[in-house]
mmCIF file of N, CA and C in Angstrom:
data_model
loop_
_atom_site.group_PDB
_atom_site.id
_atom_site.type_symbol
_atom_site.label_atom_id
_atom_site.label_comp_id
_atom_site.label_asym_id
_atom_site.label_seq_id
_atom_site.Cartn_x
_atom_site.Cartn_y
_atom_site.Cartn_z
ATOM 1 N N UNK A 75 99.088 120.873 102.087
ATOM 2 C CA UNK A 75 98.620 119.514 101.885
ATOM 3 C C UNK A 75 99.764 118.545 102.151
ATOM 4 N N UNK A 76 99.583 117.627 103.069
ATOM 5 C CA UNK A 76 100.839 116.772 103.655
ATOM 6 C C UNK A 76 100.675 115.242 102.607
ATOM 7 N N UNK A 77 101.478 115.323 101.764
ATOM 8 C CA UNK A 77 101.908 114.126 101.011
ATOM 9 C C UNK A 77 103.150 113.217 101.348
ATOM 10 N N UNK A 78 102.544 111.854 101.673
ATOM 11 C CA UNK A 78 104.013 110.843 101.808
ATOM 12 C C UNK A 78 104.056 109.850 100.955
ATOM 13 N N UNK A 79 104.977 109.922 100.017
ATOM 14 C CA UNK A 79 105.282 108.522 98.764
ATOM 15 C C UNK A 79 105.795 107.869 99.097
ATOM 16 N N UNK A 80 105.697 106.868 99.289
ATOM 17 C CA UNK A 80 106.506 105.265 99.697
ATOM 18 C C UNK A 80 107.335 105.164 98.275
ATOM 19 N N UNK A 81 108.668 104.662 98.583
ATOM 20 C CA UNK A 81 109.172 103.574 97.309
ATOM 21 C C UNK A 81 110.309 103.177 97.901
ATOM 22 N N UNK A 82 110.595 102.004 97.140
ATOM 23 C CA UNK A 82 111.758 101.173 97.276
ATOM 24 C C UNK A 82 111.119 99.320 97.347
ATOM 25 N N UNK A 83 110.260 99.313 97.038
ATOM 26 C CA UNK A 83 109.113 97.826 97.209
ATOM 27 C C UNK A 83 109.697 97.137 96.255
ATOM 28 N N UNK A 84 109.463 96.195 96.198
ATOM 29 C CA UNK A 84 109.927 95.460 94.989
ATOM 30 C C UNK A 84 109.805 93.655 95.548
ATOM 31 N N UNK A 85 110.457 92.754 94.503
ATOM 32 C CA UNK A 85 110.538 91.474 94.745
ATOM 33 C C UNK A 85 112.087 90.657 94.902
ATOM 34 N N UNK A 86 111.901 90.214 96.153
ATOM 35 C CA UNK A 86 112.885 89.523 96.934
ATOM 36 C C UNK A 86 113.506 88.594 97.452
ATOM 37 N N UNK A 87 114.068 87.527 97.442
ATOM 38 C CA UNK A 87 114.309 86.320 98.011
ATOM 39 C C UNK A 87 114.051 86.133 99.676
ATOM 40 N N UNK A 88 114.197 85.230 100.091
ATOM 41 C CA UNK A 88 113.690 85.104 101.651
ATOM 42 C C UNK A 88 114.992 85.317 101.973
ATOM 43 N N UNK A 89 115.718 86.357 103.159
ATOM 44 C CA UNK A 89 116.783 86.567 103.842
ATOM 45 C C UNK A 89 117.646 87.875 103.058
ATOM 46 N N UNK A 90 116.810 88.380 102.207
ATOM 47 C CA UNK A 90 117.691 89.391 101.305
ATOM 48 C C UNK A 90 117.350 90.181 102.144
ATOM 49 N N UNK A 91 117.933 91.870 101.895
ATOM 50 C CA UNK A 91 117.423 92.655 102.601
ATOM 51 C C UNK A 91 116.228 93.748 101.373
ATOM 52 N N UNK A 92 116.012 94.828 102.048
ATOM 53 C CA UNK A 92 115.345 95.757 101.413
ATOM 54 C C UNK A 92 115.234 97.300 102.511
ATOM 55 N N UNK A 93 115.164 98.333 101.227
ATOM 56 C CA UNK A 93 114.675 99.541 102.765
ATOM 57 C C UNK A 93 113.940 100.393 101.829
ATOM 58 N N UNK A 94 112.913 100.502 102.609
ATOM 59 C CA UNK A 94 111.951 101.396 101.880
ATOM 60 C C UNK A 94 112.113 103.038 102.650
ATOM 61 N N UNK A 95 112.153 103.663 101.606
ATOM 62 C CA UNK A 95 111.646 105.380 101.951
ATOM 63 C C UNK A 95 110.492 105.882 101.595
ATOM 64 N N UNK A 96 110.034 106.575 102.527
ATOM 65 C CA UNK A 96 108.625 107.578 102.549
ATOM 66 C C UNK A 96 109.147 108.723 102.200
ATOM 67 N N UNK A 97 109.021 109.577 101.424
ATOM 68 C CA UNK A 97 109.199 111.016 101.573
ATOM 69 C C UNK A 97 107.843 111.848 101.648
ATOM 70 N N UNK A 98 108.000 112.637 102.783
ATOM 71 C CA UNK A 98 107.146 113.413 103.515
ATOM 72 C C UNK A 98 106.875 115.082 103.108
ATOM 73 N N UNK A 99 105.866 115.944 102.580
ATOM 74 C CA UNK A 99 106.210 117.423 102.436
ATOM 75 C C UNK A 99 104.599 117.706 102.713
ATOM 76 N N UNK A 100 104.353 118.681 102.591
ATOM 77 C CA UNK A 100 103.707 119.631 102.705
ATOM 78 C C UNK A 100 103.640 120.646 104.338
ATOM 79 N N UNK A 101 104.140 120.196 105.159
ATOM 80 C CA UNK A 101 104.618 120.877 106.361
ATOM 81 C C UNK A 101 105.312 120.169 107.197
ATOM 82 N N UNK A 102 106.014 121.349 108.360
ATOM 83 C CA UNK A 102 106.734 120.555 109.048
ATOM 84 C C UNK A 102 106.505 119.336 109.732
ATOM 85 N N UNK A 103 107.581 118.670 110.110
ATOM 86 C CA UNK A 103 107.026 117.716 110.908
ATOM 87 C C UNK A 103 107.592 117.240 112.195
ATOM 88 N N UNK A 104 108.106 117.936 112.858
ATOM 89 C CA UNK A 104 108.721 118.305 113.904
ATOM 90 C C UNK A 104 107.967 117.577 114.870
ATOM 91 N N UNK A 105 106.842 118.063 115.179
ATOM 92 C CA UNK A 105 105.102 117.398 115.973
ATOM 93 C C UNK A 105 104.951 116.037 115.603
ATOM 94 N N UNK A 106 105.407 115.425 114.925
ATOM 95 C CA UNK A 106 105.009 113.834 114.400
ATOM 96 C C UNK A 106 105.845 112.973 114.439
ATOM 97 N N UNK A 107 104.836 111.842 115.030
ATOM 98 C CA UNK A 107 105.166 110.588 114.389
ATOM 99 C C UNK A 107 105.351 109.832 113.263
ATOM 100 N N UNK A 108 106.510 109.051 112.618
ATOM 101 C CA UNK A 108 105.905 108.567 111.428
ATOM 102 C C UNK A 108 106.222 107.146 111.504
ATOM 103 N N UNK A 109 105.009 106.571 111.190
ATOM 104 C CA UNK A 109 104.956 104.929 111.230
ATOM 105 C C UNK A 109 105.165 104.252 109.767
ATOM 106 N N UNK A 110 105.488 103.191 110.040
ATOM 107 C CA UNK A 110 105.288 102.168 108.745
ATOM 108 C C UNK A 110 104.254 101.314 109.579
ATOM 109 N N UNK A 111 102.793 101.040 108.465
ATOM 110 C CA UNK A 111 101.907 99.436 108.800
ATOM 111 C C UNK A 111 102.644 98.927 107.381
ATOM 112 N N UNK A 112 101.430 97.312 107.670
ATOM 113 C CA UNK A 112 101.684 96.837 106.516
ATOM 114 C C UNK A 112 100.319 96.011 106.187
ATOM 115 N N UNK A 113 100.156 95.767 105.664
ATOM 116 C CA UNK A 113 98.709 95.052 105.016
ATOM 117 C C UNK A 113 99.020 93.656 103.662
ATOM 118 N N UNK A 114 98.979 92.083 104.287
ATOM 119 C CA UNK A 114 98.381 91.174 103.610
ATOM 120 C C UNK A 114 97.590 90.952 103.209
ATOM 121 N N UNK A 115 97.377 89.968 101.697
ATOM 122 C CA UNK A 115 96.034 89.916 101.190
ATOM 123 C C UNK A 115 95.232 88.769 102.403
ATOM 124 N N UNK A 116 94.061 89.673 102.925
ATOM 125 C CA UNK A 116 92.911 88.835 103.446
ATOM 126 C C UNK A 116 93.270 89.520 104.964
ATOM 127 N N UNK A 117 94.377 89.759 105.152
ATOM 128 C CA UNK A 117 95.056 90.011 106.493
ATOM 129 C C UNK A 117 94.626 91.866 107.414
ATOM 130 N N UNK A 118 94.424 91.855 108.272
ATOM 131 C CA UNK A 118 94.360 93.101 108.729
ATOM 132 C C UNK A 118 95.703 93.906 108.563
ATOM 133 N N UNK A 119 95.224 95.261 107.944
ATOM 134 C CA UNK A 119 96.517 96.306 108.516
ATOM 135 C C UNK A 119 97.191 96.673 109.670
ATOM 136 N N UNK A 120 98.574 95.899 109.792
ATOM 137 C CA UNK A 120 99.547 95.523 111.080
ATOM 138 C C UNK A 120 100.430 96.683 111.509
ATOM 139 N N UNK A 121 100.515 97.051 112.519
ATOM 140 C CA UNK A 121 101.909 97.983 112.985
ATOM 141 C C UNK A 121 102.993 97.365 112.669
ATOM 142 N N UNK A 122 103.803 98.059 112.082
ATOM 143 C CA UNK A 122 105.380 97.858 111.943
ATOM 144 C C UNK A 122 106.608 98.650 112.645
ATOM 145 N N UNK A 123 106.706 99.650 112.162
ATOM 146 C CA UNK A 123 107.372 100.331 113.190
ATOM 147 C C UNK A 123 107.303 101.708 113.265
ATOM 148 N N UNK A 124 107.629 102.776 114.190
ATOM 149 C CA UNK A 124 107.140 103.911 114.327
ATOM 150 C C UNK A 124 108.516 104.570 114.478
ATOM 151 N N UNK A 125 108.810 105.985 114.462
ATOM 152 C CA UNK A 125 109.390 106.983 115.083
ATOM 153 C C UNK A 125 109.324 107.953 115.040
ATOM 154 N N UNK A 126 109.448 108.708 116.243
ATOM 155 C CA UNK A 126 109.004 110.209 116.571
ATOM 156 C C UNK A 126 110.465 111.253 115.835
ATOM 157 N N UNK A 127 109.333 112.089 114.912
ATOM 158 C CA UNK A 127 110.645 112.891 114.033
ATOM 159 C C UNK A 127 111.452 113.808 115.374
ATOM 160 N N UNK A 128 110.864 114.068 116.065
ATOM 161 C CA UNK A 128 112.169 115.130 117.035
ATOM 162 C C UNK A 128 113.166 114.587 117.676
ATOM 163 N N UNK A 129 112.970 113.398 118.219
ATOM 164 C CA UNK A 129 113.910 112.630 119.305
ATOM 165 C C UNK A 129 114.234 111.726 118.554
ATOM 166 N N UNK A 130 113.616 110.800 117.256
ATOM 167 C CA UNK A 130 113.868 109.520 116.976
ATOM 168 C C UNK A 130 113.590 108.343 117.861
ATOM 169 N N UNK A 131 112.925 108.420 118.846
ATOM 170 C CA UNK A 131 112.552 107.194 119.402
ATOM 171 C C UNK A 131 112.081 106.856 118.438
ATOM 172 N N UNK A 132 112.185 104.982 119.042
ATOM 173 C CA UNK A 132 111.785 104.414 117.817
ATOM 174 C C UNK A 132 110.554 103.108 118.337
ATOM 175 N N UNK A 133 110.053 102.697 117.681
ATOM 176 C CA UNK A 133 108.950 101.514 118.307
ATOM 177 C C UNK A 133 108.922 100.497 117.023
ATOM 178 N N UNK A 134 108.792 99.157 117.460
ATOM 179 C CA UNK A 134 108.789 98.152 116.300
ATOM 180 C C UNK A 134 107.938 97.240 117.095
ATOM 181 N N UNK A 135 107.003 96.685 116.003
ATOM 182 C CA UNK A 135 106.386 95.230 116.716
ATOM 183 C C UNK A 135 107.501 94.048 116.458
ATOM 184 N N UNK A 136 106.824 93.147 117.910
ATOM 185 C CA UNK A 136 107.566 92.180 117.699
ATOM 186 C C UNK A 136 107.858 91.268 116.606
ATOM 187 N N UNK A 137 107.011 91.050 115.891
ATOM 188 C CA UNK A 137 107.568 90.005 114.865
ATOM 189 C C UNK A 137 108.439 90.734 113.892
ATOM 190 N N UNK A 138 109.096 91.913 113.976
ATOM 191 C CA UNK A 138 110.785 92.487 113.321
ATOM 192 C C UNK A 138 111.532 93.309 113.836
ATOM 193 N N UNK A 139 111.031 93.082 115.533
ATOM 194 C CA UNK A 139 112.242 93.583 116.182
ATOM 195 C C UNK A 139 113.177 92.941 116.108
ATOM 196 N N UNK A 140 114.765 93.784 115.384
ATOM 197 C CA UNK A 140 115.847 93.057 115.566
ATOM 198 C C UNK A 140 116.223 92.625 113.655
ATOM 199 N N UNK A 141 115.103 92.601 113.365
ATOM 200 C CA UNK A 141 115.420 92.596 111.658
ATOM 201 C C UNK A 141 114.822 94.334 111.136
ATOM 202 N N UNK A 142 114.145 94.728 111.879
ATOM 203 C CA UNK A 142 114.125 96.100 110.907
ATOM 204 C C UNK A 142 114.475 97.214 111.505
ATOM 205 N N UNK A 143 114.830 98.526 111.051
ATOM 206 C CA UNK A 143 115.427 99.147 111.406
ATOM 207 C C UNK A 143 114.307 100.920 110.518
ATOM 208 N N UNK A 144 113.743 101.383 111.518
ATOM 209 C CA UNK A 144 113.176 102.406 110.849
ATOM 210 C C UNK A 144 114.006 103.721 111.451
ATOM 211 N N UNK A 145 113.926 104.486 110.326
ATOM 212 C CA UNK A 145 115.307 105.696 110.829
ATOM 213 C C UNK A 145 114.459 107.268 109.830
ATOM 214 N N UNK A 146 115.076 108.190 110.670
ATOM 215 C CA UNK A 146 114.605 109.883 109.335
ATOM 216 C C UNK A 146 115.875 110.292 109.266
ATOM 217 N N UNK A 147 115.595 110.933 108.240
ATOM 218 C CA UNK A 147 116.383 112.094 107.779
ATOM 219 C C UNK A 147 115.984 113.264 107.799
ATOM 220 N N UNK A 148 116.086 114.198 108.595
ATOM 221 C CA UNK A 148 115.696 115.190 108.853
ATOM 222 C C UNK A 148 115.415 116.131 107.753
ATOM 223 N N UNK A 149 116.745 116.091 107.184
ATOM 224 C CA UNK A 149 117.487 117.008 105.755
ATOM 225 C C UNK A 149 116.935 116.777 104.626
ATOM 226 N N UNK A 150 116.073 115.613 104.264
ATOM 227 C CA UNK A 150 115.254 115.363 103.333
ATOM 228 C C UNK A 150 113.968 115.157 103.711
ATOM 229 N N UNK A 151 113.562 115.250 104.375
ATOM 230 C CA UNK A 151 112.386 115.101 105.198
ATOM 231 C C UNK A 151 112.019 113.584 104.998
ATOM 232 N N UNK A 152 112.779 112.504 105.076
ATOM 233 C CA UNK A 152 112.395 111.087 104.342
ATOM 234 C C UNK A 152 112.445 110.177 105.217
ATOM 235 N N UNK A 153 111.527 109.330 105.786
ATOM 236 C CA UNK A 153 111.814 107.970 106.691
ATOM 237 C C UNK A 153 112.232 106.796 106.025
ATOM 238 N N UNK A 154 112.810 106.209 106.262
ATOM 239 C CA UNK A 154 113.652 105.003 106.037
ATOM 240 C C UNK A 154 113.288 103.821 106.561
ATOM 241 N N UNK A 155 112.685 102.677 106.155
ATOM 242 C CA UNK A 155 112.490 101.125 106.764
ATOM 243 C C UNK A 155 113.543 100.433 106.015
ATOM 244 N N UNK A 156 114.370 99.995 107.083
ATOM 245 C CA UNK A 156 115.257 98.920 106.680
ATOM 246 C C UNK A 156 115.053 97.645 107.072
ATOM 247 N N UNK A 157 115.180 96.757 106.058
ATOM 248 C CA UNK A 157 114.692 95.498 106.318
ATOM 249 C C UNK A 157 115.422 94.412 105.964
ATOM 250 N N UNK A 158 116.177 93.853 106.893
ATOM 251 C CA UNK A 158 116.793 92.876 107.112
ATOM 252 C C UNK A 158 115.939 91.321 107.124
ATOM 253 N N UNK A 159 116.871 90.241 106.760
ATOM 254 C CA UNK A 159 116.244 88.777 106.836
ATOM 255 C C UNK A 159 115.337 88.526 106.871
ATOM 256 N N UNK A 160 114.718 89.164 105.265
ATOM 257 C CA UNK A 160 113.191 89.299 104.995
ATOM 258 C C UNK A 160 112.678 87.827 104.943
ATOM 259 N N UNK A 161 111.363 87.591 105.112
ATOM 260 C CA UNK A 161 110.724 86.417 105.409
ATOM 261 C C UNK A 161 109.646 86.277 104.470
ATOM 262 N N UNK A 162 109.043 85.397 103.805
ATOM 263 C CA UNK A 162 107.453 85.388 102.952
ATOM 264 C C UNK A 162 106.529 85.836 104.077
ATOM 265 N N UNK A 163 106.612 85.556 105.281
ATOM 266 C CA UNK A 163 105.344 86.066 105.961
ATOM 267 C C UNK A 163 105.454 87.852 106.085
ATOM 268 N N UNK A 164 106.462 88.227 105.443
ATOM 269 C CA UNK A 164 106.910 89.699 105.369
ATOM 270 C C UNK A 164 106.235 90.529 104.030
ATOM 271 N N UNK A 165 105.281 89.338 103.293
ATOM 272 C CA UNK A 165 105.163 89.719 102.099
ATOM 273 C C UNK A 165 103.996 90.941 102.236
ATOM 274 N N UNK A 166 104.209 92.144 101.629
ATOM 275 C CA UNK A 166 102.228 92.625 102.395
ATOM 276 C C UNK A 166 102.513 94.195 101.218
ATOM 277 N N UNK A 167 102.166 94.761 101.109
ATOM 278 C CA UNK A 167 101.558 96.659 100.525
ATOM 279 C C UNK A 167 102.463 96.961 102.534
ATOM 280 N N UNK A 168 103.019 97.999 102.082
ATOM 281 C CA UNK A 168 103.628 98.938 103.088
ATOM 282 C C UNK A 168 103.212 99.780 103.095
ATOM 283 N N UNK A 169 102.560 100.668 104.077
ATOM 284 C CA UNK A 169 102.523 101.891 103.962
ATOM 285 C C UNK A 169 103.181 102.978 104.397
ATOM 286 N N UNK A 170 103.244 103.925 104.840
ATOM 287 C CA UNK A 170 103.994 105.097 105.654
ATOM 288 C C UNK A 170 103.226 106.286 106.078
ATOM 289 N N UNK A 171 102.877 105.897 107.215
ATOM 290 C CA UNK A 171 102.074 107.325 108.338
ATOM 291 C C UNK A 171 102.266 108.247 108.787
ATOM 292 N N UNK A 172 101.497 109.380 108.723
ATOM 293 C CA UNK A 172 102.279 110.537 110.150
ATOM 294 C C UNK A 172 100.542 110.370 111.075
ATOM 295 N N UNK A 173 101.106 111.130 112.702
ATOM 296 C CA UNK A 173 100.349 111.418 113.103
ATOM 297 C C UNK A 173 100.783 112.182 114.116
ATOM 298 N N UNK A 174 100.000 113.340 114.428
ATOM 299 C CA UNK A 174 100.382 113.804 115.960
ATOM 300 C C UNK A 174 99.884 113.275 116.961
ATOM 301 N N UNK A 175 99.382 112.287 117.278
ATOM 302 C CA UNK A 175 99.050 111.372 118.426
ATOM 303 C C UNK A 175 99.325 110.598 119.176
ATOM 304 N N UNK A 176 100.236 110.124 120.082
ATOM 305 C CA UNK A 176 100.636 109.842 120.957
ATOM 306 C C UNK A 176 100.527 108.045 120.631
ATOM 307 N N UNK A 177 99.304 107.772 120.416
ATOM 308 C CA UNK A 177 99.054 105.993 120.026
ATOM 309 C C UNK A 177 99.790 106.071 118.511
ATOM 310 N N UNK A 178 100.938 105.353 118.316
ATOM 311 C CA UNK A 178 101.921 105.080 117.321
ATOM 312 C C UNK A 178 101.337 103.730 116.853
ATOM 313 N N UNK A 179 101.115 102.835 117.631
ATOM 314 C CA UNK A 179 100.914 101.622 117.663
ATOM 315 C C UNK A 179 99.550 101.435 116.622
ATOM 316 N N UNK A 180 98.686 102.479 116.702
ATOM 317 C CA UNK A 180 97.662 102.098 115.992
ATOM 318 C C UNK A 180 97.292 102.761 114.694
ATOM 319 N N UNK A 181 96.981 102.156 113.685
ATOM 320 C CA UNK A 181 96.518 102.969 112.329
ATOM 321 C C UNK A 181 95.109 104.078 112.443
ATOM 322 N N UNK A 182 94.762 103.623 113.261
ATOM 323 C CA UNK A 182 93.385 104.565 113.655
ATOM 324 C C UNK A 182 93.805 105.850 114.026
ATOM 325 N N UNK A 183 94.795 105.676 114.169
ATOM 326 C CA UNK A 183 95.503 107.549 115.007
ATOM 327 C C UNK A 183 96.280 108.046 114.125
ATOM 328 N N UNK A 184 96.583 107.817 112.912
ATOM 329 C CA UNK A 184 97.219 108.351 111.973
ATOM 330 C C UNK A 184 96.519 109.295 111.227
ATOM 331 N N UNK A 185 96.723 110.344 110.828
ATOM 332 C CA UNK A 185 96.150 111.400 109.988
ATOM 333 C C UNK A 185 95.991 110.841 108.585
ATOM 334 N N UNK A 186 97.735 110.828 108.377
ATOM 335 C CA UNK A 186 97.660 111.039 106.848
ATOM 336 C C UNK A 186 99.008 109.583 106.237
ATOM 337 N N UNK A 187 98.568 108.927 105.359
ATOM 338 C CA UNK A 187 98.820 107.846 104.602
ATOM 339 C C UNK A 187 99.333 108.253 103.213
ATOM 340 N N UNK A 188 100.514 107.172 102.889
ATOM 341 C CA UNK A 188 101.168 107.323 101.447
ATOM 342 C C UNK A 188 100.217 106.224 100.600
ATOM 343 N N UNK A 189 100.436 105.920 99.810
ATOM 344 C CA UNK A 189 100.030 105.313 99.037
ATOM 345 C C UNK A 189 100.298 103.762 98.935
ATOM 346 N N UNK A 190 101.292 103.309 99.940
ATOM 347 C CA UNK A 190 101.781 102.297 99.688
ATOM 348 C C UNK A 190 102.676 101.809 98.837
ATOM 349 N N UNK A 191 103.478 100.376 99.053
ATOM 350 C CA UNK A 191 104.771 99.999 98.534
ATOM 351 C C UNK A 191 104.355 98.339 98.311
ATOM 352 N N UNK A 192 104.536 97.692 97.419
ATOM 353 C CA UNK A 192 103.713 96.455 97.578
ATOM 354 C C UNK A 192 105.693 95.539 98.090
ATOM 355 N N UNK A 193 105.782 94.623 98.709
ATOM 356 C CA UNK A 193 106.837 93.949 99.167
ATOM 357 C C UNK A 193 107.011 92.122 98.994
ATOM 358 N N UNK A 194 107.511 91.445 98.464
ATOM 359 C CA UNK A 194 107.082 90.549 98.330
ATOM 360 C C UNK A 194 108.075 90.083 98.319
ATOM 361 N N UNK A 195 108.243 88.757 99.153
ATOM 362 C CA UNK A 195 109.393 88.175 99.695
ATOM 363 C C UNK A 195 108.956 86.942 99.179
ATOM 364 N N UNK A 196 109.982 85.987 98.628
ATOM 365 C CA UNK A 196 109.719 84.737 98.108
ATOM 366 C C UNK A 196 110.660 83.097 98.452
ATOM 367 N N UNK A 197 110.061 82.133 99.109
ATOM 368 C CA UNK A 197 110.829 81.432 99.643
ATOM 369 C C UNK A 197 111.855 80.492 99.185
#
């Protein structure tokens, strides 16, 4: 059974930083992608950023390319969102994805979901 817990969420000033970890188990994950979305109240669930556990490529939408930084750890099996010159429009529930599917970009291709991280940036 593949379980991923988000934590590290919390409440923030506008420009502070933050980095959230997923930790990932119930099998390998060698084959996967793992994404961060994020979800505002009223707002659709957004891509944030992705990376493939074997190579580490990495994918970010534009509105935090350049402020976030998503990274694994192999050795703990744990993904990492780092988040730089956080913004209120940054405010949203985080989540953390795997999928073996090739579309990173989309939540529809994700298997399996953590529970979320709520994030809240304040101006």
């Amino acid at each position: 059974q593949v379980q991923l817990v988000e934590s590290g969420g919390g409440l923030v000033q506008a420009g502070d930083s933050l980095t959230l970890s997923c930790a990932a188990s119930g099998r390998t994950f060698s084959s996967y992608t793992m994404g961060w979305f994020r979800q505002a109240p009223g707002k659709e669930r957004e891509f944030v950023a992705a990376i493939t556990w074997s190579g580490g490529r990495t994918y970010y939408a534009d509105s935090v390319k350049g402020r976030f930084t998503i990274s694994r750890d192999k050795a703990k099996n744990t993904v990492h969102l780092q988040m730089n010159g956080l913004k209120p429009e940054d405010t949203a529930v985080y989540y953390c994805a795997a999928t073996t599917l090739q579309r990173y970009y989309s939540g529809t291709y994700y298997q399996y979901w953590g529970q979320g991280t709520q994030v809240t940036v304040s101006s």
